[in-house]
Coordinates of C-alpha atoms in Angstrom, one line a residue:
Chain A
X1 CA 0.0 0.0 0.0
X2 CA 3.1 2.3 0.9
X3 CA 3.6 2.3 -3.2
X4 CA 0.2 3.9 -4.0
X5 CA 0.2 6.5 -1.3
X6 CA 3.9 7.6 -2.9
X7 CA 2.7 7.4 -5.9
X8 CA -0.7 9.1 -5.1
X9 CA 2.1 12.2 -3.6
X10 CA 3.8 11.9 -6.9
X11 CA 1.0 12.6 -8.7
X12 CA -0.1 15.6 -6.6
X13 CA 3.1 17.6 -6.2
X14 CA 3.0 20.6 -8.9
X15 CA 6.6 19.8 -9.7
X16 CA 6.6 16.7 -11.3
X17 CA 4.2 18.0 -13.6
X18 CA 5.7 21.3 -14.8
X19 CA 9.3 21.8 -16.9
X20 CA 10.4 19.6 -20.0
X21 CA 10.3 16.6 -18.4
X22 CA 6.6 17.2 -16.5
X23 CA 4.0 15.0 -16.8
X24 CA 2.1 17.9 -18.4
X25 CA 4.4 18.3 -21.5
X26 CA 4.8 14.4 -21.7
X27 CA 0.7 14.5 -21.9
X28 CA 0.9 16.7 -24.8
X29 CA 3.7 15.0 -26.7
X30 CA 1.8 11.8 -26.2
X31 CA -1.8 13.1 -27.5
X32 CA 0.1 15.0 -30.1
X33 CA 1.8 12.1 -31.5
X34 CA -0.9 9.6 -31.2
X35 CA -3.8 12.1 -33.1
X36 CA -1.4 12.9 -36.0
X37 CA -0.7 9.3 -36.5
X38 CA -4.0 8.2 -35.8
X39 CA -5.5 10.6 -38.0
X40 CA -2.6 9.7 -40.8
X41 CA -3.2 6.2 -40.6
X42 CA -7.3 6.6 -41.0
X43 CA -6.5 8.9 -43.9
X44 CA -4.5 6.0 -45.6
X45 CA -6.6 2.6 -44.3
X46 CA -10.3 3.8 -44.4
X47 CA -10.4 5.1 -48.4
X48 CA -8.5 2.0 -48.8
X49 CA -10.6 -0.5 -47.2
X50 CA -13.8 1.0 -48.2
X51 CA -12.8 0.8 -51.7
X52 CA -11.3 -2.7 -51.5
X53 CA -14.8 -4.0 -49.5
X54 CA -16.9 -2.1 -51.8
X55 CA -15.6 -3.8 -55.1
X56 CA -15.3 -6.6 -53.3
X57 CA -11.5 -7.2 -53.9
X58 CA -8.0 -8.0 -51.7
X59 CA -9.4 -9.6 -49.1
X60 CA -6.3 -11.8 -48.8
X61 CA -4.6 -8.6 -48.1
X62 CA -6.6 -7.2 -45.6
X63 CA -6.8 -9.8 -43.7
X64 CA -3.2 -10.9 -43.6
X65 CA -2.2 -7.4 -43.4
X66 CA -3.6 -7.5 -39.5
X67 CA -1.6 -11.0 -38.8
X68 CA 1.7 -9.5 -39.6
X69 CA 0.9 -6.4 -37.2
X70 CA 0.0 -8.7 -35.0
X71 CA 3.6 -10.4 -35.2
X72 CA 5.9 -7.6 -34.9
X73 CA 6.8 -6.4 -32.3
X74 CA 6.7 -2.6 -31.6
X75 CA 9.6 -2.8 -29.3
X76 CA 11.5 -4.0 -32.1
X77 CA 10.5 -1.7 -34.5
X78 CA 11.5 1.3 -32.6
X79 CA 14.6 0.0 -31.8
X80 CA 15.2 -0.3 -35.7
X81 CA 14.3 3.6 -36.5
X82 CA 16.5 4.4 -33.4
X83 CA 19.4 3.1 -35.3
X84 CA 18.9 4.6 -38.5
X85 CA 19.5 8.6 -39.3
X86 CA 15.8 8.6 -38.3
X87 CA 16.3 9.1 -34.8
X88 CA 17.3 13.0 -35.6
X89 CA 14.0 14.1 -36.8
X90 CA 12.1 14.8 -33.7
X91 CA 8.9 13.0 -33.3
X92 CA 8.8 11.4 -36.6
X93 CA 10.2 8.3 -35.9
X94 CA 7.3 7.8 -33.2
X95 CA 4.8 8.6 -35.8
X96 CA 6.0 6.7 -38.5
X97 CA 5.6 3.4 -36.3
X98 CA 2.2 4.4 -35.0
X99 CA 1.0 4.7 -38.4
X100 CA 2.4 1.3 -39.4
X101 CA 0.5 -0.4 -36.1
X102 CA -2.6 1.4 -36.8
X103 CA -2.8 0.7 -40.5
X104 CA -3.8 -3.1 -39.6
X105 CA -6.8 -2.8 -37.3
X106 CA -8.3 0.2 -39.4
X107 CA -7.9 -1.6 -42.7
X108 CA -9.3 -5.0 -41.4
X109 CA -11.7 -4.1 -39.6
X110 CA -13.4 -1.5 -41.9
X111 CA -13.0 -4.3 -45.1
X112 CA -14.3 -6.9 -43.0
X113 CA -16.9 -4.5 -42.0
X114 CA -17.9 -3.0 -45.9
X115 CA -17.7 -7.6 -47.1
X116 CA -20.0 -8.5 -44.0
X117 CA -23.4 -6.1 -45.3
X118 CA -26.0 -8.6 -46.5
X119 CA -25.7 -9.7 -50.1
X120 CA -29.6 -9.7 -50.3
X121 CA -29.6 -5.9 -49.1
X122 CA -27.5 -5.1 -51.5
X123 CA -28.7 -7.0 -54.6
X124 CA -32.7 -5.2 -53.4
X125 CA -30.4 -1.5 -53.6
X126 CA -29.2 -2.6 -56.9
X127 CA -32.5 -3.6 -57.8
X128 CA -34.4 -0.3 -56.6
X129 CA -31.8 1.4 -59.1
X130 CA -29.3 2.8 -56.8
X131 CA -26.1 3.3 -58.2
X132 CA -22.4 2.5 -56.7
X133 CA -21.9 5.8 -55.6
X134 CA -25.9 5.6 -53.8
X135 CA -25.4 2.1 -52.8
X136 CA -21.9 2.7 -50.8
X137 CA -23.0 5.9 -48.8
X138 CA -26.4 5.0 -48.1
X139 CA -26.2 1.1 -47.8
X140 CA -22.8 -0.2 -47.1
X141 CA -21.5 2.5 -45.2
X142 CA -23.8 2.6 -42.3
X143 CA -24.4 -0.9 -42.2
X144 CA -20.5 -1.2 -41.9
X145 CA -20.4 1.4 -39.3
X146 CA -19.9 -0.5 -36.2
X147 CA -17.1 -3.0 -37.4
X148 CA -15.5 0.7 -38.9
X149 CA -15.8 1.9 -35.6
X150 CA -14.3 -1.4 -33.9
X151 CA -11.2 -1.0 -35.6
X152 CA -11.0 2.5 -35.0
X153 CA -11.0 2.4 -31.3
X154 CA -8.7 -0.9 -32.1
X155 CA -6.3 1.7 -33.8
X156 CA -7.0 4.2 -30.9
X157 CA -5.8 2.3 -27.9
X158 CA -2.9 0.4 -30.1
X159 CA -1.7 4.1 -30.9
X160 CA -2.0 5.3 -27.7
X161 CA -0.1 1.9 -26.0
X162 CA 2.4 2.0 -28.8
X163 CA 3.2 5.5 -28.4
X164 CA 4.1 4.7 -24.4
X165 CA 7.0 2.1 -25.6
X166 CA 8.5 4.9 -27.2
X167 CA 10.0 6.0 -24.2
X168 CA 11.5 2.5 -24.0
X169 CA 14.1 3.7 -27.4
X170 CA 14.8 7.4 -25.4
X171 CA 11.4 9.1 -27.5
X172 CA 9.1 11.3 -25.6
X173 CA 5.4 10.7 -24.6
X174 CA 4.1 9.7 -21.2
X175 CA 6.2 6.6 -20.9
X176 CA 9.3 8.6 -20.3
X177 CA 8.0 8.8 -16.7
X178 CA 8.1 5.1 -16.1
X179 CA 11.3 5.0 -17.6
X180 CA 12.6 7.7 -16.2
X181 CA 11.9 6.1 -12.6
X182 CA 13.1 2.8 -13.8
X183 CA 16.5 4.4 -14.0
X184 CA 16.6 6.0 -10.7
X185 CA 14.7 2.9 -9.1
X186 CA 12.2 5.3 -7.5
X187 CA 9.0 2.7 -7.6
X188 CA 6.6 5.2 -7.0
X189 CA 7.2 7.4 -9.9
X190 CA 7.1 4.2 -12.0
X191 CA 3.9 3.4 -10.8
X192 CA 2.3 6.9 -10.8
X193 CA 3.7 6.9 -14.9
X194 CA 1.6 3.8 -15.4
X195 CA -1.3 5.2 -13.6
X196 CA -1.0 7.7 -16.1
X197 CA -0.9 5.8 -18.9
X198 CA -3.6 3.3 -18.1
X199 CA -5.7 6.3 -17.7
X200 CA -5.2 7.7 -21.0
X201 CA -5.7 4.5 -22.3
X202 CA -9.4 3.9 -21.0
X203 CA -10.2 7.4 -21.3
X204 CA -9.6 7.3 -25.0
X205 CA -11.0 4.1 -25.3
X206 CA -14.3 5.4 -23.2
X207 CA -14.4 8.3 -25.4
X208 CA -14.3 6.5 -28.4
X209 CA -16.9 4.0 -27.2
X210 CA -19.2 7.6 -26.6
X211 CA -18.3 8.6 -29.8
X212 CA -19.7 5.5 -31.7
X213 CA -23.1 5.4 -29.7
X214 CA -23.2 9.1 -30.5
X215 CA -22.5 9.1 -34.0
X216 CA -24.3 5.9 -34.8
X217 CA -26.2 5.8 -38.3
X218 CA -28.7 3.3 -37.3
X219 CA -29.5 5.2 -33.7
X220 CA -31.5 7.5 -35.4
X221 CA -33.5 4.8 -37.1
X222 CA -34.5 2.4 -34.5
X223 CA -38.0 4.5 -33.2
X224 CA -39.3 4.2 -36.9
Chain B
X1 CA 40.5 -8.0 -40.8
X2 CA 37.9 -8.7 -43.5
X3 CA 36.5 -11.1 -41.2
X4 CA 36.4 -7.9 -38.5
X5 CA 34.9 -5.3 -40.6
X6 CA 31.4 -6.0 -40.4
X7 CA 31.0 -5.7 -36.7
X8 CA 33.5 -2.3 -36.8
X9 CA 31.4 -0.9 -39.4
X10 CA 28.4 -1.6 -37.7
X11 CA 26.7 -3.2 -40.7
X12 CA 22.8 -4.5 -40.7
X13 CA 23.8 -7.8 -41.7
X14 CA 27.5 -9.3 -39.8
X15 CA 28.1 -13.4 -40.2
X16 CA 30.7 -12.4 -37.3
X17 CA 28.1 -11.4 -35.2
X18 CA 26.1 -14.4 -35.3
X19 CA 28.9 -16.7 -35.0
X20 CA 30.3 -14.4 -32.0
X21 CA 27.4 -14.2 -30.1
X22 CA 25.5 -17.3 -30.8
X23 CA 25.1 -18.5 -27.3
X24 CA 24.0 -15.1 -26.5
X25 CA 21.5 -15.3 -28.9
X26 CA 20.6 -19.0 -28.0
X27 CA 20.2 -18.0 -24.4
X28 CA 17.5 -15.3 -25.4
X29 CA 15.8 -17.1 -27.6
X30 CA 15.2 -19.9 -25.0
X31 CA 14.1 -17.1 -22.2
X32 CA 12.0 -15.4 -25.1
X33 CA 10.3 -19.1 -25.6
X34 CA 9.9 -19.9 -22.2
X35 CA 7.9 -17.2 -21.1
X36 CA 6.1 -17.0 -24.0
X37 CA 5.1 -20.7 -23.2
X38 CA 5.1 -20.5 -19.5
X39 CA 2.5 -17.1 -20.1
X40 CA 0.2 -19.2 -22.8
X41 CA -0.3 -21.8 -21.0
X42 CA -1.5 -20.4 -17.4
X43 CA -3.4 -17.7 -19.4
X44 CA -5.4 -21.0 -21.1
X45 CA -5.8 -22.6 -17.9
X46 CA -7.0 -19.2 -16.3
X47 CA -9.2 -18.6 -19.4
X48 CA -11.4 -22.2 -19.5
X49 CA -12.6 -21.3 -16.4
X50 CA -13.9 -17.8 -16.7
X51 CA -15.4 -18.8 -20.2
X52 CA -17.0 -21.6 -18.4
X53 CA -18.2 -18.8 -15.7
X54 CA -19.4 -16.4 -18.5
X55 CA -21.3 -18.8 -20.1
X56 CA -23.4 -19.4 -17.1
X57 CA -25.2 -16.0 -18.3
X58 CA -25.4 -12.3 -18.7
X59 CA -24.9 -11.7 -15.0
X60 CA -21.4 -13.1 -15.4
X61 CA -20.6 -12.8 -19.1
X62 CA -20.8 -9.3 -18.2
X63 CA -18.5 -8.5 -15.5
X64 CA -15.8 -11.4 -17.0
X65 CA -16.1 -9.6 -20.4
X66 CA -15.8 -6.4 -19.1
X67 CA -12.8 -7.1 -16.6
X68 CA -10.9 -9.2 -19.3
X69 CA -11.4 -6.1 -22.0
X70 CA -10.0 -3.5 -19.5
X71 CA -7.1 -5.5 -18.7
X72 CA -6.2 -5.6 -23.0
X73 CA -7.0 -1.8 -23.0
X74 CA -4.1 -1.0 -20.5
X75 CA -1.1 -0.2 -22.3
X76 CA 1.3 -3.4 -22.2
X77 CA 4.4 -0.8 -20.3
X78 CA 2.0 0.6 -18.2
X79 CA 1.2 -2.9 -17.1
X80 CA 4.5 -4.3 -16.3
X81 CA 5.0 -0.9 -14.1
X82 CA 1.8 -1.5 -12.4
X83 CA 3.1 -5.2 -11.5
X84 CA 6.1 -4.0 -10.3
X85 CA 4.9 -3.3 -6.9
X86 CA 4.0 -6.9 -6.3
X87 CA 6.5 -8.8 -7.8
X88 CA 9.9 -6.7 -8.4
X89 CA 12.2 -6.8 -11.4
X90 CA 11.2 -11.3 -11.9
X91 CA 10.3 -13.2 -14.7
X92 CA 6.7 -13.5 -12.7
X93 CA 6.0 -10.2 -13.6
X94 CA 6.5 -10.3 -17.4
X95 CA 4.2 -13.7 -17.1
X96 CA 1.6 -12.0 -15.2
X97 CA 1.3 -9.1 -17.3
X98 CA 0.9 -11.5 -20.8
X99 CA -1.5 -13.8 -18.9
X100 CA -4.0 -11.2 -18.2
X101 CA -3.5 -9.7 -21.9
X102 CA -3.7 -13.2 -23.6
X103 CA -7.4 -13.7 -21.1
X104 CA -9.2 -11.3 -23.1
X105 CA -8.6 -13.3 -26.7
X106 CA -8.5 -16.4 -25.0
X107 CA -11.8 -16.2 -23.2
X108 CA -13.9 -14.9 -26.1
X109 CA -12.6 -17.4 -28.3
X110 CA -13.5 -19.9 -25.9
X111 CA -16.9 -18.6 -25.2
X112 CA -17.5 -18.1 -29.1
X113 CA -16.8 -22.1 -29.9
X114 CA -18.7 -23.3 -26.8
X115 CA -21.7 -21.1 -27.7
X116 CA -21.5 -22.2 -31.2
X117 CA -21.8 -25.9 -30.1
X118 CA -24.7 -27.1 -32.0
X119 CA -28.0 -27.5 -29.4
X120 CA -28.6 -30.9 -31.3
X121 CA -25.5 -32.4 -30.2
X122 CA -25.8 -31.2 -26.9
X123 CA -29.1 -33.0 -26.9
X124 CA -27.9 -36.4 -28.5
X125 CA -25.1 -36.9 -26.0
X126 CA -27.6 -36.2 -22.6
X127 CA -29.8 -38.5 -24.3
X128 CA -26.9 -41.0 -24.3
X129 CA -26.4 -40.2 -20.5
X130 CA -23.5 -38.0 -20.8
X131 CA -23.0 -36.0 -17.2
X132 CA -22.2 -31.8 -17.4
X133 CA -18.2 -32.7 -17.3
X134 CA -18.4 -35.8 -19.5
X135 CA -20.6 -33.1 -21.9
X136 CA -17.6 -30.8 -21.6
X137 CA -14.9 -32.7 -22.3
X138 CA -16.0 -34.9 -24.7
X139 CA -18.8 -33.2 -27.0
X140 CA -18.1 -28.7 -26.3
X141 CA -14.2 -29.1 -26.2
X142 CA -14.1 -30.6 -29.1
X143 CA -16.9 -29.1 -31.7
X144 CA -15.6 -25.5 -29.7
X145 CA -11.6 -26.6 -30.6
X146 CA -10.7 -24.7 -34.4
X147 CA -12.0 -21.5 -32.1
X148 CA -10.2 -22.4 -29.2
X149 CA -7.1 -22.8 -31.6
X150 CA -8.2 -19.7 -33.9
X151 CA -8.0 -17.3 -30.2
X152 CA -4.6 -19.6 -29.2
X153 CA -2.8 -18.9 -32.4
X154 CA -3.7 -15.3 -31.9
X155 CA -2.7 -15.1 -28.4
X156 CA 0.5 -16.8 -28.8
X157 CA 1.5 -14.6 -31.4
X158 CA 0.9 -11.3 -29.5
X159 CA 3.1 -12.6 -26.9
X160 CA 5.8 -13.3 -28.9
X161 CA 5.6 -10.0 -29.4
X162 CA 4.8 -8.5 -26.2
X163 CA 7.3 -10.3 -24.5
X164 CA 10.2 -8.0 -26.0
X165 CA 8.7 -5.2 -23.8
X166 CA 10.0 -7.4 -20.7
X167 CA 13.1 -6.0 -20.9
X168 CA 11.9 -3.2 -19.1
X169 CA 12.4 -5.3 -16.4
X170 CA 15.8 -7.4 -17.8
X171 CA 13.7 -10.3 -18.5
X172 CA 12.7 -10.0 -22.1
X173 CA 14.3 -12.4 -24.5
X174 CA 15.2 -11.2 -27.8
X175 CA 14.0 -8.0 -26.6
X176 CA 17.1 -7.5 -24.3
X177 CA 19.2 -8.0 -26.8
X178 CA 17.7 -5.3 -28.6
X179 CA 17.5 -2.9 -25.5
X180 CA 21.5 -3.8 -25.2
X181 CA 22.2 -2.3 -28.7
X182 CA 20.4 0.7 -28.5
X183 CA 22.8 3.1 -26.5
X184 CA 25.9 1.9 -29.1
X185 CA 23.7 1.8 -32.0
X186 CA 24.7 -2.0 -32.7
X187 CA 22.4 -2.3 -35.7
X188 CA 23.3 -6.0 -36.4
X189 CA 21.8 -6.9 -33.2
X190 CA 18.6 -5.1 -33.2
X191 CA 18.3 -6.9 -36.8
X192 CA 19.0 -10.4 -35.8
X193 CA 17.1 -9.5 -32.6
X194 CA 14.0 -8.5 -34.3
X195 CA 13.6 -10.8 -37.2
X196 CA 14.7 -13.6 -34.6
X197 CA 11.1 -12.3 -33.1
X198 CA 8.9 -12.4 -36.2
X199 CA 10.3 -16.0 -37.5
X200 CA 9.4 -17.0 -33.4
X201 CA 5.5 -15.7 -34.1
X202 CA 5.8 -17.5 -37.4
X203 CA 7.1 -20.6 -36.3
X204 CA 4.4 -20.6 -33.4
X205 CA 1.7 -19.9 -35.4
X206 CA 2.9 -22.9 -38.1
X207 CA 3.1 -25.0 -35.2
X208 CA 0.0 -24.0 -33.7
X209 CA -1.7 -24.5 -37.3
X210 CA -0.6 -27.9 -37.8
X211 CA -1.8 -28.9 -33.8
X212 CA -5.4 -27.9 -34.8
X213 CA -5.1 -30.4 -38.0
X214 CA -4.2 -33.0 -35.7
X215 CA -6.3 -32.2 -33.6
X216 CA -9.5 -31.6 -35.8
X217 CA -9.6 -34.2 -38.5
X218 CA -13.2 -33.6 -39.0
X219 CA -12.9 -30.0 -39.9
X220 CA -10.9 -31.4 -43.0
X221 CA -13.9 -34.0 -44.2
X222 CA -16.5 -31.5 -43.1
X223 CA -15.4 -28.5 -44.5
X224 CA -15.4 -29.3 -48.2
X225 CA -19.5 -30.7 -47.4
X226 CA -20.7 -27.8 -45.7
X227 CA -19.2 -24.5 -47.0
X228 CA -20.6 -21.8 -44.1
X229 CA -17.8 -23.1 -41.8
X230 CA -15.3 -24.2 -44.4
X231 CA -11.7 -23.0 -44.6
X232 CA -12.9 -19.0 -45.4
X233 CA -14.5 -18.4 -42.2
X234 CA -11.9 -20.4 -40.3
X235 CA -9.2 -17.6 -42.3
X236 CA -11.1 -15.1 -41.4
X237 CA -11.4 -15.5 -37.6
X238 CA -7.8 -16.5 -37.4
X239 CA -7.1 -12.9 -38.1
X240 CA -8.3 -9.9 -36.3
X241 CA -12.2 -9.7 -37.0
X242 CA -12.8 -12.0 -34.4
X243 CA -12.7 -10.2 -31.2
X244 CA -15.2 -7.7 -33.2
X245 CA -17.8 -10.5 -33.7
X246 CA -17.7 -11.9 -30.4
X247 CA -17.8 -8.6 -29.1
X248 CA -20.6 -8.1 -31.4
X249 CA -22.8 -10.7 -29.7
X250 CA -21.9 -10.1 -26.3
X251 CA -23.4 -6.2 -26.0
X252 CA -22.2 -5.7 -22.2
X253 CA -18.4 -6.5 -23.3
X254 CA -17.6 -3.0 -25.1
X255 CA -18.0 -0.7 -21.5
X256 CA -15.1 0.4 -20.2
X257 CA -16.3 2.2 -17.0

C-alpha cells in the first residue's frame, strides 16, 4: 500500500508536472503524437478499405495485413528507427511506427466490416436502381459502421499503448515517466507513470466508445 | 580483418556477429520461448474457467467480459509498471502481465466455440447419458476446438511479441538483446534480434496451425460438405475480426467504465 500513497504524492506535487520533463508536456507529446498518427493512418486505411470491401477485392490482403501487425513487435521496431539517421528528426520516428500499427486494425476491420453487409440488401439497392456511388454511402457505409468503428477504437488504444513504448528507445510521450523512474529505481514514480498511462488509455477508449453510440447511423432509425 | 569489418562498421547484416554471439543469442531465444510458453499456458488454464463462468449468463458474461477487455486496454508498459509493486524486477512479472492480456482473446474465443456448439449435439449426448463434465470434455471441447485454436494462435502470437517489452524489467528475450544495442547503435543486433522475433510468431503460429489439424480431422472431411464453416471463415477469424464479432454478440463487453 506504501507504493500507492507515494505514488498518489507523486501525482499531486505541482513539480513533477511542470518543466520539459513534467508530466504535463509528456501529456501533450503523447496526445500529439498519437492524433497525427491516428489521424494519418485513417487517412491511408479507411479510403482503402472502403474501396477494396466495396468492389469486393484483396481480401487476402486485408486480412493478412492484421496478422503480420500482429507479429511484430513494436519494441522491435522502434529500436530499428532508433538506429537509422531517423532518430534525428524529432517525433517522426514515433509517428512513423504508430501509423504502421494502426494501418492493420483500421484496414481490417473497416473491409471486413464493408464484405460483412448482406448480399440480399445489396442486390434489393441494386435492384431499386441505386447506383455504386448511392449504394456505398447510403447502404454499405452505415451498415458497416460499427465494425469501422471497432477498428478505429482498435487503432486508438494500439496508438495510444504503442506511443508509451516509445520512451523504452529514449522518444518522448508519457512513458518517459516510467522509464525515467526505472533508471533512478524510484517505484513510486514508475507506478504513478503507469497510472497515467492506463488512464489515458481507458479514457480514450471510453471516449471513443461515446463517440460511436453518438455518432451511430442506425440510432436514429431504430424508433421508426 | 575482413573477417572484423562488419561488426567495426556496424553493418545490418555481420556473419561475425552471429557466429560471436551465438550462445547469447541461443540464451534469449530460449528465455524469449519460455515465457512466452510458460504465459500461454497459465493464461489457457485461467481462461477455461472464466469462459465456463461467463457462459453461465449475462450476469457473469458481463462483468468477466468487461474485466478481461480492460485489462487488454491498458497499455502493455504501463502494465508491467503497475506489477512492479507486487513482484519486483522477476520473470513473474512479465508472465503475469501476458497472462491477463492473452485472457481477453482467449476467453472470447473460448466462449464463441462453446456457444456455437450445435443444441442438437448437446441434446444427442444427454440423451446417451453423458454427465455436465463428461458433456464438456468430450462433446463442447471438441466441436468449440478450431475456435479455441483460432483465439490460441492469436494469443500466442501477440506474446511473442509483447514479450520484448519485458526488458523493461531485464527479462525480455530477444528484446534484451535489442535494449542492449540501443545506446551503441549496434544495428546488427537489433536486426538479428527483431527478425529472430517475427520468425518466433511465425514458427508458433505454423506449429499451432498444424496442432489444430491434428487435432481436428473432422474440420478437414467437413469443411469441403458444408461451405458456411469451411476453410474461409476459419481464415477469417484467425485474423483480427474475431474479437469484433464476439464482441458483437456479447453487447455488455464493449464498456469500459
Amino acid at each position: 500500500m506504501g507504493v500507492i500513497g507515494d505514488a498518489w504524492t507523486w501525482l499531486t506535487t505541482g513539480a513533477n508536472w511542470s518543466g520539459d520533463g513534467g508530466a504535463a508536456h509528456r501529456l501533450g507529446e503523447h496526445l500529439y503524437v498519437s492524433g497525427v498518427a491516428l489521424a494519418v493512418a485513417c487517412a491511408i486505411a479507411l479510403p482503402l478499405a472502403l474501396y477494396l470491401g466495396h468492389i469486393g477485392k484483396g481480401g487476402a490482403l486485408a486480412v493478412n495485413l492484421s496478422n503480420v501487425g500482429r507479429a511484430v513487435p513494436v519494441f522491435a521496431v522502434l529500436a530499428l528507427f532508433m538506429v537509422t539517421p531517423l532518430r534525428n528528426s524529432g517525433y517522426w520516428p514515433t509517428i512513423i511506427a504508430l501509423v504502421l500499427f494502426a494501418v492493420p486494425p483500421l484496414l481490417t476491420n473497416a473491409y471486413v466490416g464493408m464484405r460483412e453487409v448482406d448480399r440480399a440488401v445489396v442486390e434489393a439497392a441494386r435492384g431499386m436502381g441505386m447506383s455504386g456511388g448511392q449504394l456505398f454511402v447510403r447502404v454499405e457505409l452505415p451498415l458497416a459502421y460499427p465494425m469501422i468503428m471497432t477498428g478505429l477504437r482498435s487503432a486508438a488504444v494500439q496508438v495510444v499503448a504503442t506511443a508509451s513504448i516509445a520512451a523504452m528507445v529514449g522518444l518522448g510521450g508519457l512513458g518517459r515517466i516510467i522509464t525515467a523512474g526505472f533508471n533512478t529505481y524510484d517505484t513510486a514514480q514508475v507506478f504513478a507513470g503507469a497510472v497515467l498511462v492506463a488512464g489515458l488509455a481507458l479514457v480514450v477508449e471510453g471516449v471513443l466508445a461515446g463517440l460511436d453510440r453518438l455518432l451511430s447511423p442506425l440510432r436514429r432509425r431504430r424508433p421508426a | 580483418m575482413a573477417e572484423q569489418s562488419c561488426l567495426v562498421t556496424n553493418d545490418w547484416i555481420c556473419g561475425e556477429y552471429l557466429r560471436s554471439r551465438s550462445q547469447e543469442l541461443i540464451d534469449a531465444t530460449v528465455q524469449h520461448i519460455g515465457i512466452t510458453v510458460v504465459s500461454v499456458l497459465i493464461g489457457l488454464a485461467v481462461a477455461l474457467p472464466l469462459a465456463l463462468l461467463a457462459r453461465r449468463g449475462p450476469r457473469f458474461a458481463g462483468p468477466v467480459l468487461g474485466l478481461t477487455t480492460v485489462l487488454y486496454t491498458v497499455p502493455s508498459l504501463a502494465m508491467f509498471s503497475l506489477l512492479l509493486p507486487l513482484f519486483g524486477l522477476s520473470a513473474a512479472l512479465v508472465v503475469t502481465g501476458l497472462v491477463l492480456y492473452s485472457l481477453t482473446i482467449l476467453v472470447r474465443n473460448i466462449l464463441a466455440g462453446l456457444e456455437a456448439v450445435p443444441q442438437e449435439a448437446r441434446e444427442a449426448a444427454r440423451g446417451m447419458g453423458y454427465g455436465p463434465a463428461r458433456l464438456l470434455w468430450e462433446v463442447e471441447l471438441p466441436l468449440a476446438l478450431p475456435a479455441v485454436m483460432a483465439g490460441l494462435r492469436i494469443a500466442t502470437v501477440s506474446t511473442v511479441a509483447l514479450t520484448t517489452v519485458g526488458s523493461l524489467v531485464g527479462k525480455g528475450g530477444l528484446g534484451n538483446l535489442i535494449e542492449d544495442a540501443l545506446p551503441s547503435f549496434f544495428k546488427a543486433q537489433v536486426l538479428t534480434a527483431a527478425v529472430l522475433c517475427v520468425l518466433l510468431a511465425v514458427t508458433a503460429d505454423l506449429l499451432l496451425l498444424g496442432l489444430q489439424r491434428l487435432l481436428t480431422p473432422w474440420t478437414r472431411i467437413s469443411g469441403a460438405v458444408v461451405p458456411p464453416s469451411g476453410p474461409v471463415k476459419a481464415e477469417a477469424s484467425a485474423s483480427g475480426p474475431v474479437k469484433a464479432k464476439a464482441s458483437a454478440s456479447v453487447p455488455a463487453k464493449t464498456e469500459v467504465g
